Amino acid sequence: SAVISQKPSRDICQRGTSLTIQCQVDSQVTMMFWYRQQPGQSLTLIATANQGSEATYESGFVIDKFPISRPNLTFSTLTVSNMSPEDSSIYLCSVEFVVNTEAFFGQGTRLTVV
Amino acid sequence: GIQVEQSPPDLILQEGANSTLRCNFSDSVNNLQWFHQNPWGQLINLFYIPSGTKQNGRLSATTVATERYSLLYISSSQTTDSGVYFCAVVIKAAGNKLTFGGGTRVLVKP
């Protein structure tokens, strides 16, 4: 398994502002992903964070709203831009050591936009 | 598109009871995992089980890949088992994407 540290664990933000969430893993991983979980809902994949290149976004998610960086094999960030109350969710990062093997999740960032 | 359906959506148990949660999926899978989300939102890995049967303490899981379903068994339930249980799959034809079911919300009463 892996130790996955997500920061911040929670935040309350004003609408129109941006928040950057960090995901740090204690060892190198092949795959890193970002998910959103809206209140009372299941998890939805936002994007795959690719090392050294642009992230691969799922349908309904765009880079201008959710810019992602992955400068190396142990770290990634997700920014939620120009926030509105509809962005209030739990955001989770996930890693896989090898493609298509067991996925592990960080503890999540609980975001409330007011 | 990919379909991952979990049943039942909600389950209320008396402490000590046994239960079975089901996950049906629409296509052949490379990966299937069961997670428990605790009240603080953290996802705990329970099983990585694309096929076969595994057991871990009071929990066990079985995936019948040819029939496209998986079952999670909880025996002698405890109040700490409360939370949401998610099944998630990677469908072979859809690339390396973990798709989650809608979850089963479990409440274990003392």
Coordinates of N, CA and C in Angstrom, one line a residue:
Chain A
S1 N 0.8 -1.2 0.0 CA 0.0 0.0 0.0 C 0.9 1.2 0.0
A2 N 0.3 2.4 0.2 CA 1.0 3.7 0.2 C 0.4 4.6 1.3
V3 N 1.3 5.5 1.7 CA 0.8 6.6 2.5 C 0.6 7.8 1.6
I4 N -0.7 8.2 1.6 CA -1.1 9.3 0.7 C -1.6 10.4 1.6
S5 N -0.9 11.6 1.4 CA -1.2 12.7 2.3 C -1.9 13.8 1.4
Q6 N -3.1 14.2 1.8 CA -3.8 15.2 1.0 C -4.0 16.4 1.9
K7 N -3.7 17.6 1.3 CA -3.9 18.8 2.1 C -4.6 19.9 1.2
P8 N -5.5 20.7 1.8 CA -5.9 20.6 3.2 C -6.9 19.5 3.3
S9 N -7.3 19.1 4.6 CA -8.3 18.1 4.8 C -9.7 18.7 4.6
R10 N -9.8 19.9 4.9 CA -11.1 20.6 4.7 C -10.8 22.1 4.6
D11 N -11.8 22.8 3.9 CA -11.7 24.2 3.8 C -13.0 24.8 3.5
I12 N -13.2 26.0 3.9 CA -14.4 26.8 3.6 C -13.9 28.0 2.8
C13 N -14.4 28.2 1.6 CA -13.9 29.2 0.7 C -15.1 30.1 0.2
Q14 N -14.7 31.3 -0.2 CA -15.6 32.3 -0.7 C -15.8 32.0 -2.2
R15 N -17.0 32.2 -2.7 CA -17.3 32.0 -4.1 C -16.4 33.0 -4.9
G16 N -16.0 32.5 -6.1 CA -15.1 33.3 -7.0 C -13.6 33.1 -6.7
T17 N -13.3 32.5 -5.6 CA -11.8 32.2 -5.3 C -11.4 30.9 -5.8
S18 N -10.2 30.5 -5.7 CA -9.6 29.2 -6.1 C -8.9 28.6 -4.9
L19 N -8.9 27.2 -5.0 CA -8.3 26.4 -3.9 C -7.4 25.4 -4.6
T20 N -6.2 25.2 -4.2 CA -5.3 24.2 -4.7 C -5.2 23.1 -3.6
I21 N -5.4 21.9 -4.0 CA -5.3 20.7 -3.2 C -4.1 19.9 -3.6
Q22 N -3.3 19.5 -2.5 CA -2.1 18.8 -2.8 C -2.3 17.3 -2.4
C23 N -1.6 16.5 -3.2 CA -1.6 15.0 -2.9 C -0.1 14.6 -3.0
Q24 N 0.4 14.1 -1.9 CA 1.8 13.6 -1.8 C 1.8 12.2 -1.4
V25 N 2.6 11.4 -2.1 CA 2.7 9.9 -1.9 C 4.1 9.6 -1.4
D26 N 4.2 8.6 -0.5 CA 5.5 8.4 0.1 C 6.4 7.5 -0.7
S27 N 5.9 7.1 -1.9 CA 6.7 6.3 -2.8 C 6.3 6.6 -4.3
Q28 N 7.1 6.2 -5.2 CA 6.7 6.5 -6.6 C 5.6 5.7 -7.1
V29 N 4.7 6.3 -7.8 CA 3.5 5.6 -8.3 C 3.4 5.8 -9.8
T30 N 2.8 4.9 -10.5 CA 2.6 5.0 -11.9 C 1.5 6.0 -12.3
M31 N 0.3 5.7 -11.6 CA -0.9 6.5 -12.0 C -1.4 7.3 -10.8
M32 N -1.8 8.5 -11.1 CA -2.5 9.4 -10.1 C -3.8 9.9 -10.7
F33 N -4.8 9.9 -9.9 CA -6.1 10.4 -10.4 C -6.7 11.3 -9.4
W34 N -7.7 12.1 -9.9 CA -8.5 13.0 -9.0 C -10.0 12.7 -9.2
Y35 N -10.7 12.6 -8.1 CA -12.1 12.3 -8.1 C -12.9 13.4 -7.3
R36 N -14.1 13.5 -7.7 CA -15.0 14.4 -6.9 C -16.2 13.6 -6.4
Q37 N -16.6 13.9 -5.2 CA -17.8 13.2 -4.6 C -18.7 14.3 -4.1
Q38 N -19.7 14.6 -4.8 CA -20.7 15.6 -4.4 C -21.6 15.0 -3.3
P39 N -22.2 15.9 -2.5 CA -22.9 15.5 -1.3 C -23.9 14.4 -1.6
G40 N -23.8 13.3 -0.8 CA -24.7 12.1 -1.0 C -24.6 11.3 -2.2
Q41 N -23.5 11.6 -3.0 CA -23.3 10.9 -4.3 C -22.1 10.0 -4.2
S42 N -21.9 9.3 -5.4 CA -20.8 8.4 -5.5 C -19.6 9.2 -6.0
L43 N -18.5 8.5 -6.3 CA -17.3 9.2 -6.8 C -17.3 9.3 -8.3
T44 N -16.8 10.4 -8.8 CA -16.7 10.6 -10.2 C -15.3 11.0 -10.6
L45 N -14.7 10.4 -11.6 CA -13.4 10.7 -12.0 C -13.3 12.0 -12.7
I46 N -12.5 12.9 -12.2 CA -12.3 14.2 -12.9 C -11.2 14.1 -14.0
A47 N -10.1 13.5 -13.6 CA -9.0 13.4 -14.6 C -7.9 12.5 -14.1
T48 N -7.1 12.1 -15.1 CA -5.8 11.4 -14.8 C -4.7 12.4 -14.9
A49 N -3.9 12.4 -13.8 CA -2.8 13.3 -13.7 C -1.6 12.7 -14.4
N50 N -1.1 13.2 -15.5 CA 0.0 12.7 -16.2 C 1.3 13.4 -15.9
Q51 N 2.4 12.6 -15.6 CA 3.6 13.3 -15.2 C 4.2 14.0 -16.4
G52 N 4.5 15.3 -16.2 CA 5.2 16.1 -17.2 C 4.4 16.4 -18.4
S53 N 3.1 16.2 -18.4 CA 2.3 16.6 -19.5 C 0.9 16.9 -19.0
E54 N 0.0 17.4 -19.9 CA -1.3 17.8 -19.5 C -2.1 16.6 -19.0
A55 N -3.0 16.9 -18.1 CA -3.9 15.8 -17.5 C -4.9 15.4 -18.6
T56 N -5.4 14.2 -18.4 CA -6.5 13.7 -19.3 C -7.8 13.8 -18.6
Y57 N -8.7 14.7 -19.1 CA -9.9 15.0 -18.4 C -11.1 14.1 -18.9
E58 N -12.0 13.8 -18.0 CA -13.2 13.1 -18.3 C -14.3 14.1 -18.8
S59 N -15.2 13.5 -19.5 CA -16.3 14.3 -20.0 C -17.0 15.1 -18.9
G60 N -17.2 16.4 -19.2 CA -17.8 17.3 -18.2 C -16.8 18.0 -17.3
F61 N -15.6 17.8 -17.5 CA -14.5 18.4 -16.7 C -13.5 19.1 -17.6
V62 N -13.2 20.3 -17.4 CA -12.3 21.1 -18.3 C -11.1 21.6 -17.5
I63 N -10.0 21.8 -18.2 CA -8.7 22.3 -17.6 C -8.9 23.7 -17.0
D64 N -9.6 24.5 -17.6 CA -9.7 25.9 -17.1 C -10.4 25.9 -15.7
K65 N -11.3 25.0 -15.4 CA -11.9 24.9 -14.1 C -11.1 24.1 -13.1
F66 N -10.5 23.0 -13.6 CA -9.8 22.1 -12.7 C -8.3 21.9 -13.2
P67 N -7.5 22.9 -13.2 CA -6.1 22.6 -13.6 C -5.4 21.7 -12.7
I68 N -4.6 20.8 -13.3 CA -3.9 19.7 -12.6 C -2.5 19.8 -12.9
S69 N -1.6 19.6 -11.9 CA -0.2 19.4 -12.2 C 0.3 18.1 -11.6
R70 N 1.3 17.6 -12.3 CA 2.0 16.4 -11.7 C 3.5 16.5 -12.1
P71 N 4.3 17.2 -11.3 CA 5.7 17.4 -11.7 C 6.6 16.2 -11.6
N72 N 6.2 15.2 -10.7 CA 7.0 14.0 -10.6 C 6.1 12.8 -10.2
L73 N 6.7 11.7 -9.8 CA 6.0 10.5 -9.6 C 5.4 10.3 -8.2
T74 N 5.5 11.4 -7.4 CA 5.0 11.3 -6.0 C 4.1 12.4 -5.7
F75 N 3.8 13.4 -6.5 CA 3.1 14.6 -6.2 C 2.2 15.1 -7.3
S76 N 1.0 15.6 -6.9 CA 0.1 16.2 -7.8 C -0.7 17.2 -7.1
T77 N -1.2 18.2 -7.9 CA -2.1 19.2 -7.3 C -3.3 19.3 -8.2
L78 N -4.5 19.6 -7.6 CA -5.7 19.9 -8.3 C -6.2 21.3 -7.8
T79 N -6.4 22.2 -8.7 CA -7.0 23.5 -8.4 C -8.4 23.5 -8.8
V80 N -9.3 24.0 -7.9 CA -10.7 24.2 -8.2 C -10.8 25.8 -8.4
S81 N -11.1 26.2 -9.6 CA -11.0 27.6 -9.9 C -12.4 28.3 -9.9
N82 N -12.3 29.6 -9.6 CA -13.6 30.4 -9.7 C -14.7 29.6 -9.1
M83 N -14.6 29.3 -7.8 CA -15.5 28.4 -7.2 C -16.9 29.0 -7.0
S84 N -17.9 28.1 -7.1 CA -19.3 28.4 -6.8 C -19.8 27.4 -5.8
P85 N -20.9 27.6 -5.1 CA -21.4 26.7 -4.1 C -21.6 25.3 -4.7
E86 N -21.8 25.2 -6.0 CA -22.0 23.8 -6.6 C -20.7 23.0 -6.6
D87 N -19.6 23.7 -6.3 CA -18.3 23.0 -6.2 C -18.1 22.4 -4.8
S88 N -19.0 22.6 -3.9 CA -18.9 22.0 -2.6 C -18.9 20.5 -2.7
S89 N -17.9 19.8 -2.4 CA -17.7 18.4 -2.6 C -16.6 17.9 -1.7
I90 N -16.4 16.6 -1.7 CA -15.1 16.0 -1.3 C -14.3 15.7 -2.5
Y91 N -13.0 16.1 -2.5 CA -12.1 15.8 -3.6 C -11.1 14.8 -3.1
L92 N -10.9 13.8 -3.9 CA -10.0 12.7 -3.5 C -8.9 12.4 -4.5
C93 N -7.7 12.2 -4.1 CA -6.7 11.7 -5.0 C -6.5 10.2 -4.8
S94 N -6.2 9.6 -5.9 CA -6.0 8.1 -5.9 C -4.7 7.8 -6.7
V95 N -4.1 6.7 -6.3 CA -2.9 6.2 -6.9 C -2.9 4.8 -7.2
E96 N -2.2 4.4 -8.2 CA -1.9 3.0 -8.5 C -0.4 2.8 -8.7
F97 N 0.2 1.8 -8.1 CA 1.6 1.5 -8.3 C 1.9 1.0 -9.7
V98 N 1.0 0.1 -10.2 CA 1.0 -0.4 -11.5 C -0.3 -0.2 -12.2
V99 N -0.3 0.0 -13.5 CA -1.6 0.2 -14.2 C -2.5 -0.9 -14.0
N100 N -3.8 -0.6 -13.8 CA -4.8 -1.6 -13.6 C -4.6 -2.6 -12.5
T101 N -4.0 -2.1 -11.4 CA -3.9 -2.9 -10.2 C -4.7 -2.1 -9.1
E102 N -4.5 -2.5 -7.8 CA -5.3 -1.9 -6.7 C -5.0 -0.4 -6.6
A103 N -6.1 0.3 -6.5 CA -6.1 1.7 -6.3 C -6.2 2.1 -4.8
F104 N -5.5 3.1 -4.4 CA -5.5 3.6 -3.0 C -5.8 5.1 -3.0
F105 N -6.6 5.5 -2.0 CA -7.1 6.9 -1.9 C -6.5 7.6 -0.7
G106 N -6.3 8.9 -1.0 CA -6.0 9.8 0.1 C -7.3 10.0 1.0
Q107 N -7.1 10.8 2.1 CA -8.2 10.9 3.0 C -9.3 11.9 2.6
G108 N -9.0 12.6 1.4 CA -10.0 13.5 0.9 C -9.9 14.9 1.4
T109 N -10.4 15.9 0.6 CA -10.5 17.3 1.0 C -11.9 17.7 0.9
R110 N -12.5 18.0 2.1 CA -13.9 18.4 2.1 C -14.0 19.9 1.9
L111 N -14.5 20.3 0.8 CA -14.6 21.7 0.4 C -16.0 22.2 0.5
T112 N -16.2 23.4 1.2 CA -17.5 24.1 1.2 C -17.3 25.4 0.7
V113 N -18.1 25.8 -0.3 CA -18.0 27.1 -0.9 C -19.2 27.9 -0.5
V114 N -19.0 29.1 0.0 CA -20.1 29.9 0.6 C -20.2 31.3 -0.2
Chain B
G1 N -23.0 3.0 -22.0 CA -21.8 3.3 -21.2 C -21.6 2.2 -20.1
I2 N -20.6 2.4 -19.3 CA -20.3 1.4 -18.2 C -21.4 1.6 -17.2
Q3 N -21.9 0.4 -16.7 CA -22.9 0.4 -15.6 C -22.4 -0.4 -14.5
V4 N -22.4 0.2 -13.3 CA -22.1 -0.5 -12.0 C -23.2 -0.3 -11.1
E5 N -23.9 -1.3 -10.8 CA -25.1 -1.1 -9.9 C -25.0 -1.9 -8.6
Q6 N -25.2 -1.2 -7.5 CA -25.1 -1.8 -6.2 C -26.5 -1.9 -5.6
S7 N -26.7 -3.0 -4.9 CA -27.9 -3.2 -4.1 C -27.7 -3.9 -2.8
P8 N -28.5 -3.6 -1.8 CA -29.5 -2.6 -1.8 C -28.9 -1.2 -1.6
P9 N -29.6 -0.1 -1.9 CA -29.1 1.2 -1.7 C -28.9 1.6 -0.2
D10 N -29.8 1.0 0.6 CA -29.7 1.3 2.0 C -29.9 0.0 2.8
L11 N -29.3 -0.1 3.9 CA -29.4 -1.3 4.7 C -29.3 -1.0 6.2
I12 N -30.3 -1.4 7.0 CA -30.2 -1.2 8.4 C -30.1 -2.5 9.1
L13 N -29.1 -2.7 9.9 CA -28.9 -3.9 10.6 C -28.8 -3.8 12.1
Q14 N -29.2 -4.8 12.8 CA -29.0 -4.9 14.2 C -27.6 -5.5 14.4
E15 N -26.9 -4.9 15.4 CA -25.6 -5.4 15.7 C -25.6 -6.9 15.9
G16 N -24.6 -7.6 15.2 CA -24.6 -9.0 15.3 C -25.2 -9.7 14.1
A17 N -25.9 -9.0 13.3 CA -26.5 -9.6 12.1 C -25.5 -9.8 11.0
N18 N -25.9 -10.6 10.0 CA -25.1 -10.9 8.8 C -25.8 -10.2 7.6
S19 N -25.0 -9.8 6.6 CA -25.6 -9.2 5.4 C -24.8 -9.5 4.2
T20 N -25.5 -9.3 3.1 CA -24.8 -9.5 1.8 C -25.1 -8.3 0.9
L21 N -24.0 -7.6 0.4 CA -24.2 -6.5 -0.6 C -23.8 -7.0 -2.0
R22 N -24.5 -6.5 -3.0 CA -24.2 -7.0 -4.3 C -23.8 -5.9 -5.2
C23 N -22.9 -6.2 -6.2 CA -22.5 -5.3 -7.2 C -22.6 -6.0 -8.6
N24 N -23.4 -5.4 -9.5 CA -23.5 -5.9 -10.8 C -22.8 -5.0 -11.8
F25 N -22.1 -5.5 -12.7 CA -21.4 -4.7 -13.7 C -21.6 -5.1 -15.1
S26 N -21.5 -4.2 -16.1 CA -22.0 -4.4 -17.4 C -21.1 -5.0 -18.4
D27 N -19.8 -5.2 -18.0 CA -18.8 -5.7 -19.0 C -17.7 -6.4 -18.3
S28 N -16.8 -7.0 -19.1 CA -15.7 -7.7 -18.5 C -14.7 -6.8 -17.8
V29 N -14.2 -7.2 -16.6 CA -13.4 -6.3 -15.8 C -11.9 -6.7 -15.7
N30 N -11.1 -5.7 -15.6 CA -9.7 -5.9 -15.3 C -9.4 -5.8 -13.8
N31 N -10.3 -5.1 -13.1 CA -10.1 -4.8 -11.7 C -11.5 -4.6 -11.0
L32 N -11.6 -5.1 -9.8 CA -12.8 -4.8 -9.0 C -12.4 -4.7 -7.6
Q33 N -12.8 -3.6 -7.0 CA -12.5 -3.3 -5.6 C -13.7 -3.0 -4.8
W34 N -13.7 -3.3 -3.5 CA -14.7 -2.9 -2.5 C -14.0 -2.0 -1.6
F35 N -14.8 -0.9 -1.3 CA -14.3 0.1 -0.3 C -15.3 0.4 0.7
H36 N -14.9 0.8 1.9 CA -15.8 1.3 2.9 C -15.4 2.8 3.2
Q37 N -16.4 3.6 3.0 CA -16.2 5.0 3.3 C -16.7 5.3 4.7
N38 N -15.8 5.8 5.6 CA -16.3 6.0 6.9 C -17.0 7.4 7.0
P39 N -17.5 7.7 8.2 CA -18.3 9.0 8.3 C -17.4 10.2 8.1
W40 N -16.1 10.1 8.2 CA -15.2 11.2 7.9 C -14.9 11.4 6.4
G41 N -15.4 10.5 5.6 CA -15.2 10.6 4.2 C -14.0 9.8 3.6
Q42 N -13.3 9.1 4.5 CA -12.1 8.4 4.0 C -12.5 7.1 3.4
L43 N -11.9 6.7 2.3 CA -12.1 5.5 1.6 C -11.1 4.4 2.1
I44 N -11.6 3.3 2.7 CA -10.8 2.3 3.2 C -10.9 1.1 2.2
N45 N -9.7 0.6 1.8 CA -9.7 -0.5 0.9 C -10.1 -1.8 1.6
L46 N -11.1 -2.5 1.1 CA -11.5 -3.8 1.7 C -10.9 -4.9 0.9
F47 N -11.3 -5.0 -0.4 CA -10.8 -6.1 -1.2 C -10.5 -5.6 -2.6
Y48 N -9.4 -6.2 -3.1 CA -9.1 -6.1 -4.6 C -9.4 -7.5 -5.1
I49 N -10.4 -7.6 -5.9 CA -11.0 -9.0 -6.2 C -11.6 -9.0 -7.6
P50 N -10.8 -9.0 -8.6 CA -11.3 -9.1 -10.0 C -12.0 -10.5 -10.3
S51 N -11.6 -11.5 -9.5 CA -12.2 -12.8 -9.6 C -11.9 -13.6 -8.3
G52 N -12.8 -14.6 -8.0 CA -12.5 -15.5 -6.9 C -13.1 -15.0 -5.6
T53 N -12.6 -15.6 -4.5 CA -13.1 -15.3 -3.2 C -11.9 -15.0 -2.3
K54 N -12.2 -14.0 -1.4 CA -11.2 -13.6 -0.4 C -11.9 -13.3 0.9
Q55 N -11.2 -13.5 2.0 CA -11.8 -13.3 3.3 C -10.8 -12.5 4.2
N56 N -11.3 -11.5 5.0 CA -10.5 -10.7 5.9 C -11.3 -10.5 7.1
G57 N -11.1 -11.4 8.1 CA -11.8 -11.2 9.4 C -13.3 -11.5 9.2
R58 N -14.1 -10.6 9.6 CA -15.6 -10.8 9.4 C -16.1 -10.5 8.0
L59 N -15.3 -10.0 7.2 CA -15.7 -9.6 5.8 C -15.1 -10.7 4.8
S60 N -15.9 -10.9 3.8 CA -15.5 -11.7 2.7 C -16.1 -11.2 1.4
A61 N -15.5 -11.6 0.3 CA -16.0 -11.1 -1.0 C -15.8 -12.2 -2.0
T62 N -16.8 -12.2 -2.9 CA -16.7 -13.2 -4.0 C -17.0 -12.5 -5.3
T63 N -16.2 -12.6 -6.4 CA -16.5 -12.1 -7.7 C -16.6 -13.2 -8.7
V64 N -17.8 -13.3 -9.3 CA -18.0 -14.2 -10.4 C -17.9 -13.4 -11.7
A65 N -16.7 -13.4 -12.3 CA -16.5 -12.5 -13.4 C -17.3 -12.9 -14.6
T66 N -17.5 -14.2 -14.8 CA -18.2 -14.6 -16.0 C -19.7 -14.2 -16.0
E67 N -20.2 -14.0 -14.7 CA -21.6 -13.6 -14.6 C -21.7 -12.2 -14.2
R68 N -20.6 -11.5 -14.1 CA -20.6 -10.0 -14.0 C -21.2 -9.6 -12.7
Y69 N -20.8 -10.2 -11.6 CA -21.3 -9.7 -10.3 C -20.3 -10.0 -9.2
S70 N -20.4 -9.2 -8.1 CA -19.5 -9.5 -6.9 C -20.4 -9.3 -5.7
L71 N -20.1 -10.0 -4.7 CA -20.8 -10.0 -3.4 C -19.8 -9.7 -2.3
L72 N -20.3 -8.8 -1.4 CA -19.6 -8.5 -0.1 C -20.4 -9.0 1.0
Y73 N -19.8 -9.9 1.8 CA -20.5 -10.4 3.0 C -19.9 -9.8 4.3
I74 N -20.9 -9.4 5.1 CA -20.5 -8.8 6.4 C -21.1 -9.8 7.5
S75 N -20.3 -10.4 8.3 CA -20.8 -11.2 9.3 C -20.7 -10.6 10.7
S76 N -21.6 -11.0 11.6 CA -21.5 -10.5 13.0 C -21.3 -9.0 13.0
S77 N -22.1 -8.2 12.3 CA -21.9 -6.8 12.1 C -21.7 -6.0 13.4
Q78 N -20.9 -5.0 13.4 CA -20.7 -4.1 14.5 C -21.0 -2.7 14.1
T79 N -21.2 -1.8 15.1 CA -21.6 -0.4 14.8 C -20.5 0.3 14.0
T80 N -19.3 -0.2 14.1 CA -18.2 0.4 13.4 C -18.2 0.1 11.9
D81 N -19.1 -0.9 11.5 CA -19.3 -1.3 10.1 C -20.2 -0.2 9.4
S82 N -20.8 0.7 10.1 CA -21.6 1.7 9.5 C -20.8 2.5 8.5
G83 N -21.5 3.0 7.5 CA -20.9 3.8 6.5 C -21.4 3.4 5.1
V84 N -20.7 3.9 4.1 CA -21.1 3.6 2.8 C -20.1 2.6 2.1
Y85 N -20.6 1.5 1.5 CA -19.8 0.5 0.9 C -19.9 0.8 -0.7
F86 N -18.7 0.9 -1.3 CA -18.7 1.1 -2.7 C -18.0 0.0 -3.4
C87 N -18.5 -0.4 -4.5 CA -17.9 -1.3 -5.5 C -17.4 -0.4 -6.6
A88 N -16.2 -0.7 -7.1 CA -15.6 0.0 -8.2 C -14.9 -0.9 -9.2
V89 N -15.1 -0.7 -10.5 CA -14.5 -1.6 -11.5 C -13.7 -0.8 -12.5
V90 N -12.7 -1.5 -13.1 CA -12.1 -1.1 -14.3 C -12.5 -2.0 -15.4
I91 N -13.3 -1.5 -16.4 CA -13.8 -2.3 -17.5 C -12.7 -2.4 -18.5
K92 N -12.5 -3.6 -19.0 CA -11.4 -3.9 -20.0 C -11.5 -3.0 -21.2
A93 N -12.7 -2.8 -21.7 CA -12.9 -2.1 -22.9 C -12.8 -0.6 -22.8
A94 N -12.7 -0.1 -21.6 CA -12.8 1.4 -21.3 C -11.6 2.0 -20.8
G95 N -10.4 1.3 -20.9 CA -9.2 1.8 -20.4 C -9.0 1.8 -18.9
N96 N -8.0 2.5 -18.4 CA -7.7 2.4 -17.0 C -8.5 3.4 -16.2
K97 N -9.8 3.2 -16.1 CA -10.6 4.1 -15.3 C -11.4 3.4 -14.3
L98 N -11.3 3.8 -13.1 CA -12.1 3.1 -12.0 C -13.5 3.8 -12.0
T99 N -14.5 3.0 -12.2 CA -15.9 3.5 -12.2 C -16.6 2.9 -11.0
F100 N -17.2 3.8 -10.3 CA -17.8 3.5 -9.0 C -19.3 3.2 -9.2
G101 N -19.8 2.3 -8.4 CA -21.2 2.1 -8.2 C -21.8 3.2 -7.3
G102 N -23.1 3.1 -7.2 CA -23.8 4.2 -6.4 C -23.6 4.0 -4.9
G103 N -23.1 2.8 -4.4 CA -22.9 2.6 -3.0 C -24.1 2.0 -2.3
T104 N -23.8 1.4 -1.2 CA -24.8 0.9 -0.2 C -24.5 1.5 1.1
R105 N -25.5 2.3 1.6 CA -25.4 2.9 2.9 C -25.8 2.0 4.0
V106 N -24.9 1.7 4.9 CA -25.2 0.7 5.9 C -25.2 1.4 7.3
L107 N -26.2 1.1 8.0 CA -26.3 1.6 9.4 C -26.5 0.4 10.3
V108 N -25.6 0.2 11.2 CA -25.6 -0.9 12.2 C -26.0 -0.3 13.6
K109 N -27.2 -0.8 14.1 CA -27.7 -0.3 15.3 C -27.3 -1.1 16.5
P110 N -27.0 -0.5 17.6 CA -26.5 -1.3 18.8 C -27.7 -2.0 19.4

